C-alpha atoms as an extended CHARMM CRD file, in Angstrom:
* protein
*
       142  EXT
         1         1  UNK       CA              0.3180000000        0.0900000000        0.4390000000  PROA      1               0.0000000000
         2         2  UNK       CA              3.1560000000        1.8970000000        0.1630000000  PROA      2               0.0000000000
         3         3  UNK       CA              3.1980000000        2.7620000000       -3.2620000000  PROA      3               0.0000000000
         4         4  UNK       CA             -0.4260000000        2.7030000000       -3.9250000000  PROA      4               0.0000000000
         5         5  UNK       CA             -0.6320000000        6.4780000000       -5.4630000000  PROA      5               0.0000000000
         6         6  UNK       CA              1.8170000000        6.4050000000       -7.6030000000  PROA      6               0.0000000000
         7         7  UNK       CA              0.1450000000        2.5630000000       -8.4710000000  PROA      7               0.0000000000
         8         8  UNK       CA             -3.1310000000        5.3660000000       -9.5260000000  PROA      8               0.0000000000
         9         9  UNK       CA             -1.6480000000        7.8610000000      -11.2980000000  PROA      9               0.0000000000
        10        10  UNK       CA              0.2840000000        4.9960000000      -13.5140000000  PROA      10              0.0000000000
        11        11  UNK       CA             -2.9490000000        3.5830000000      -14.2500000000  PROA      11              0.0000000000
        12        12  UNK       CA             -4.6470000000        6.6280000000      -14.7950000000  PROA      12              0.0000000000
        13        13  UNK       CA             -1.8920000000        7.5520000000      -17.1410000000  PROA      13              0.0000000000
        14        14  UNK       CA             -2.2420000000        4.2320000000      -18.7410000000  PROA      14              0.0000000000
        15        15  UNK       CA             -5.9880000000        4.2840000000      -19.3310000000  PROA      15              0.0000000000
        16        16  UNK       CA             -5.5310000000        7.8760000000      -21.1370000000  PROA      16              0.0000000000
        17        17  UNK       CA             -2.7740000000        6.7360000000      -23.3170000000  PROA      17              0.0000000000
        18        18  UNK       CA             -5.0790000000        3.6690000000      -23.7070000000  PROA      18              0.0000000000
        19        19  UNK       CA             -7.5030000000        6.0690000000      -25.2130000000  PROA      19              0.0000000000
        20        20  UNK       CA             -5.7230000000        8.6310000000      -26.9630000000  PROA      20              0.0000000000
        21        21  UNK       CA             -4.0300000000        5.2840000000      -28.9770000000  PROA      21              0.0000000000
        22        22  UNK       CA             -7.6970000000        4.0280000000      -29.7900000000  PROA      22              0.0000000000
        23        23  UNK       CA             -9.4820000000        6.9400000000      -30.5410000000  PROA      23              0.0000000000
        24        24  UNK       CA             -6.6550000000        8.0180000000      -32.3620000000  PROA      24              0.0000000000
        25        25  UNK       CA             -8.5750000000        8.1050000000      -36.0980000000  PROA      25              0.0000000000
        26        26  UNK       CA            -11.0950000000        9.3280000000      -34.9150000000  PROA      26              0.0000000000
        27        27  UNK       CA             -9.7760000000       12.0980000000      -33.2650000000  PROA      27              0.0000000000
        28        28  UNK       CA             -7.8710000000       12.9560000000      -36.6340000000  PROA      28              0.0000000000
        29        29  UNK       CA            -11.4060000000       12.1220000000      -38.7250000000  PROA      29              0.0000000000
        30        30  UNK       CA            -13.3590000000       14.6470000000      -36.0880000000  PROA      30              0.0000000000
        31        31  UNK       CA            -10.2650000000       17.4670000000      -36.3140000000  PROA      31              0.0000000000
        32        32  UNK       CA            -10.8260000000       17.2510000000      -39.9410000000  PROA      32              0.0000000000
        33        33  UNK       CA            -13.7740000000       17.4920000000      -40.1120000000  PROA      33              0.0000000000
        34        34  UNK       CA            -14.2390000000       20.5830000000      -38.0770000000  PROA      34              0.0000000000
        35        35  UNK       CA            -11.5910000000       22.1520000000      -40.1460000000  PROA      35              0.0000000000
        36        36  UNK       CA            -12.8350000000       21.9530000000      -43.1150000000  PROA      36              0.0000000000
        37        37  UNK       CA            -16.8380000000       22.7240000000      -42.0750000000  PROA      37              0.0000000000
        38        38  UNK       CA            -14.7660000000       25.9380000000      -40.5010000000  PROA      38              0.0000000000
        39        39  UNK       CA            -13.1580000000       26.3190000000      -44.1440000000  PROA      39              0.0000000000
        40        40  UNK       CA            -16.1560000000       26.7020000000      -45.4760000000  PROA      40              0.0000000000
        41        41  UNK       CA            -18.4640000000       28.5470000000      -43.4500000000  PROA      41              0.0000000000
        42        42  UNK       CA            -15.3500000000       31.4050000000      -43.7140000000  PROA      42              0.0000000000
        43        43  UNK       CA            -15.7930000000       30.6650000000      -47.2840000000  PROA      43              0.0000000000
        44        44  UNK       CA            -19.7220000000       31.0360000000      -47.0850000000  PROA      44              0.0000000000
        45        45  UNK       CA            -19.4020000000       34.3860000000      -45.0800000000  PROA      45              0.0000000000
        46        46  UNK       CA            -16.5170000000       35.3650000000      -47.6270000000  PROA      46              0.0000000000
        47        47  UNK       CA            -18.8130000000       35.0990000000      -50.5330000000  PROA      47              0.0000000000
        48        48  UNK       CA            -21.4950000000       36.3370000000      -49.1000000000  PROA      48              0.0000000000
        49        49  UNK       CA            -19.1070000000       39.7330000000      -48.2230000000  PROA      49              0.0000000000
        50        50  UNK       CA            -18.0030000000       40.1470000000      -51.8620000000  PROA      50              0.0000000000
        51        51  UNK       CA            -21.5760000000       39.3700000000      -52.5350000000  PROA      51              0.0000000000
        52        52  UNK       CA            -23.1510000000       41.7170000000      -50.3160000000  PROA      52              0.0000000000
        53        53  UNK       CA            -20.5790000000       44.7570000000      -51.7750000000  PROA      53              0.0000000000
        54        54  UNK       CA            -21.6480000000       43.4570000000      -55.9080000000  PROA      54              0.0000000000
        55        55  UNK       CA            -25.2730000000       43.8400000000      -54.5100000000  PROA      55              0.0000000000
        56        56  UNK       CA            -24.3260000000       47.3520000000      -52.9380000000  PROA      56              0.0000000000
        57        57  UNK       CA            -22.2660000000       48.1320000000      -56.1740000000  PROA      57              0.0000000000
        58        58  UNK       CA            -25.0310000000       47.6660000000      -58.5380000000  PROA      58              0.0000000000
        59        59  UNK       CA            -27.4800000000       49.9250000000      -56.7110000000  PROA      59              0.0000000000
        60        60  UNK       CA            -25.6990000000       53.0630000000      -56.4630000000  PROA      60              0.0000000000
        61        61  UNK       CA            -24.9310000000       52.2960000000      -60.8190000000  PROA      61              0.0000000000
        62        62  UNK       CA            -28.3670000000       51.8450000000      -61.1820000000  PROA      62              0.0000000000
        63        63  UNK       CA            -29.5770000000       55.3120000000      -58.9950000000  PROA      63              0.0000000000
        64        64  UNK       CA            -26.3770000000       57.0580000000      -60.8010000000  PROA      64              0.0000000000
        65        65  UNK       CA            -28.0650000000       55.5770000000      -64.3610000000  PROA      65              0.0000000000
        66        66  UNK       CA            -31.6030000000       56.3990000000      -63.3060000000  PROA      66              0.0000000000
        67        67  UNK       CA            -30.4660000000       60.5460000000      -62.6580000000  PROA      67              0.0000000000
        68        68  UNK       CA            -29.1340000000       59.6750000000      -66.5160000000  PROA      68              0.0000000000
        69        69  UNK       CA            -33.3320000000       58.5790000000      -67.2990000000  PROA      69              0.0000000000
        70        70  UNK       CA            -35.4740000000       60.9010000000      -65.7630000000  PROA      70              0.0000000000
        71        71  UNK       CA            -37.7400000000       62.6530000000      -68.2870000000  PROA      71              0.0000000000
        72        72  UNK       CA            -40.8860000000       64.3490000000      -67.8250000000  PROA      72              0.0000000000
        73        73  UNK       CA            -41.8390000000       63.2310000000      -71.3280000000  PROA      73              0.0000000000
        74        74  UNK       CA            -43.8420000000       60.7310000000      -70.5310000000  PROA      74              0.0000000000
        75        75  UNK       CA            -46.0810000000       62.3280000000      -67.7140000000  PROA      75              0.0000000000
        76        76  UNK       CA            -45.8720000000       64.7400000000      -70.2090000000  PROA      76              0.0000000000
        77        77  UNK       CA            -47.7690000000       62.4780000000      -73.0290000000  PROA      77              0.0000000000
        78        78  UNK       CA            -50.2250000000       61.3140000000      -70.3660000000  PROA      78              0.0000000000
        79        79  UNK       CA            -51.4310000000       64.2250000000      -69.2380000000  PROA      79              0.0000000000
        80        80  UNK       CA            -52.1810000000       65.7890000000      -72.5780000000  PROA      80              0.0000000000
        81        81  UNK       CA            -53.7970000000       62.3350000000      -73.4360000000  PROA      81              0.0000000000
        82        82  UNK       CA            -56.1600000000       62.7160000000      -71.1710000000  PROA      82              0.0000000000
        83        83  UNK       CA            -56.7240000000       66.9650000000      -71.5340000000  PROA      83              0.0000000000
        84        84  UNK       CA            -57.6160000000       65.5860000000      -74.8040000000  PROA      84              0.0000000000
        85        85  UNK       CA            -60.0310000000       62.9230000000      -74.0240000000  PROA      85              0.0000000000
        86        86  UNK       CA            -61.7550000000       65.9860000000      -71.2630000000  PROA      86              0.0000000000
        87        87  UNK       CA            -61.9180000000       68.0840000000      -74.5340000000  PROA      87              0.0000000000
        88        88  UNK       CA            -59.0000000000       70.5700000000      -73.2750000000  PROA      88              0.0000000000
        89        89  UNK       CA            -57.9310000000       71.6530000000      -76.4650000000  PROA      89              0.0000000000
        90        90  UNK       CA            -56.7120000000       75.1650000000      -76.2410000000  PROA      90              0.0000000000
        91        91  UNK       CA            -53.6980000000       74.7830000000      -74.5380000000  PROA      91              0.0000000000
        92        92  UNK       CA            -50.8950000000       71.6490000000      -73.9000000000  PROA      92              0.0000000000
        93        93  UNK       CA            -48.6630000000       70.4780000000      -71.8490000000  PROA      93              0.0000000000
        94        94  UNK       CA            -44.6800000000       71.1890000000      -73.0270000000  PROA      94              0.0000000000
        95        95  UNK       CA            -41.2750000000       70.5500000000      -71.6700000000  PROA      95              0.0000000000
        96        96  UNK       CA            -39.9310000000       73.7770000000      -70.5490000000  PROA      96              0.0000000000
        97        97  UNK       CA            -37.8150000000       75.3140000000      -72.3000000000  PROA      97              0.0000000000
        98        98  UNK       CA            -35.4710000000       76.3530000000      -69.5090000000  PROA      98              0.0000000000
        99        99  UNK       CA            -35.7640000000       73.6210000000      -66.3660000000  PROA      99              0.0000000000
       100       100  UNK       CA            -34.5560000000       70.0580000000      -67.4820000000  PROA      100             0.0000000000
       101       101  UNK       CA            -37.1170000000       67.8340000000      -66.4900000000  PROA      101             0.0000000000
       102       102  UNK       CA            -40.0520000000       70.3790000000      -65.9340000000  PROA      102             0.0000000000
       103       103  UNK       CA            -43.4500000000       71.1510000000      -67.9010000000  PROA      103             0.0000000000
       104       104  UNK       CA            -45.2770000000       74.2110000000      -68.5350000000  PROA      104             0.0000000000
       105       105  UNK       CA            -48.4690000000       74.2020000000      -70.1490000000  PROA      105             0.0000000000
       106       106  UNK       CA            -48.5550000000       76.0780000000      -73.6110000000  PROA      106             0.0000000000
       107       107  UNK       CA            -51.9500000000       77.7680000000      -75.2150000000  PROA      107             0.0000000000
       108       108  UNK       CA            -52.5270000000       77.1460000000      -79.2870000000  PROA      108             0.0000000000
       109       109  UNK       CA            -50.9260000000       79.4930000000      -80.4600000000  PROA      109             0.0000000000
       110       110  UNK       CA            -47.9480000000       79.1840000000      -78.7010000000  PROA      110             0.0000000000
       111       111  UNK       CA            -48.0040000000       80.9510000000      -76.4650000000  PROA      111             0.0000000000
       112       112  UNK       CA            -47.2700000000       80.1770000000      -72.6630000000  PROA      112             0.0000000000
       113       113  UNK       CA            -50.4650000000       80.0800000000      -70.6840000000  PROA      113             0.0000000000
       114       114  UNK       CA            -49.4270000000       80.0810000000      -67.3500000000  PROA      114             0.0000000000
       115       115  UNK       CA            -50.9240000000       83.5710000000      -66.9990000000  PROA      115             0.0000000000
       116       116  UNK       CA            -54.1440000000       83.1910000000      -68.4910000000  PROA      116             0.0000000000
       117       117  UNK       CA            -55.1970000000       79.8280000000      -67.0580000000  PROA      117             0.0000000000
       118       118  UNK       CA            -59.1490000000       79.4480000000      -66.2140000000  PROA      118             0.0000000000
       119       119  UNK       CA            -60.3440000000       79.1980000000      -62.7380000000  PROA      119             0.0000000000
       120       120  UNK       CA            -61.3940000000       75.5520000000      -64.5040000000  PROA      120             0.0000000000
       121       121  UNK       CA            -58.0730000000       74.7330000000      -66.3680000000  PROA      121             0.0000000000
       122       122  UNK       CA            -55.9220000000       75.4410000000      -63.6470000000  PROA      122             0.0000000000
       123       123  UNK       CA            -57.7150000000       73.5280000000      -61.2010000000  PROA      123             0.0000000000
       124       124  UNK       CA            -57.9470000000       70.7490000000      -63.7090000000  PROA      124             0.0000000000
       125       125  UNK       CA            -54.0850000000       70.1190000000      -64.4770000000  PROA      125             0.0000000000
       126       126  UNK       CA            -53.7930000000       70.1610000000      -60.9290000000  PROA      126             0.0000000000
       127       127  UNK       CA            -55.7680000000       67.5830000000      -59.7750000000  PROA      127             0.0000000000
       128       128  UNK       CA            -55.3060000000       66.1080000000      -62.5040000000  PROA      128             0.0000000000
       129       129  UNK       CA            -50.8070000000       66.6570000000      -61.0300000000  PROA      129             0.0000000000
       130       130  UNK       CA            -51.5420000000       65.2320000000      -57.6840000000  PROA      130             0.0000000000
       131       131  UNK       CA            -53.8420000000       62.4960000000      -58.7700000000  PROA      131             0.0000000000
       132       132  UNK       CA            -50.4190000000       60.9680000000      -61.2230000000  PROA      132             0.0000000000
       133       133  UNK       CA            -48.4870000000       61.2390000000      -58.3180000000  PROA      133             0.0000000000
       134       134  UNK       CA            -49.1610000000       58.2420000000      -56.9080000000  PROA      134             0.0000000000
       135       135  UNK       CA            -48.5100000000       56.5980000000      -59.6740000000  PROA      135             0.0000000000
       136       136  UNK       CA            -45.4170000000       57.6380000000      -60.5190000000  PROA      136             0.0000000000
       137       137  UNK       CA            -45.5760000000       59.1830000000      -63.4530000000  PROA      137             0.0000000000
       138       138  UNK       CA            -44.7210000000       62.5220000000      -62.2360000000  PROA      138             0.0000000000
       139       139  UNK       CA            -41.4860000000       61.3360000000      -59.4650000000  PROA      139             0.0000000000
       140       140  UNK       CA            -38.0450000000       61.8190000000      -60.2370000000  PROA      140             0.0000000000
       141       141  UNK       CA            -36.2710000000       58.9700000000      -58.9670000000  PROA      141             0.0000000000
       142       142  UNK       CA            -33.6110000000       59.1550000000      -57.0950000000  PROA      142             0.0000000000
């Protein structure tokens, strides 16, 4: 019994050595699997970052390109079609010559009608313009 503590320590050491040797292949497979999965996770995270940056770049490009194609012409055409369909033929909407992406009102004879519109004409144009906004006819793309 004098070397009981020494024998217990030796037994524990032998058990651990046995377990390590017996499970060496299993431990190695686990470590390889864990390392492979971590590399896969890192790769996917990297791809997500790359794709996210690509999406941001494309969104910025779309905004930039949209600024170049914004036009009031579709709104002008739609308003003029509607004016004609309601019998307003003594004036029309035209693109502004002085302000980009704006429009003005022109009489049949070519003069600008801003100061000479009747109250009914002003009310109709204002109402139609406000009605058109939710449909996106006159909204400038950011």
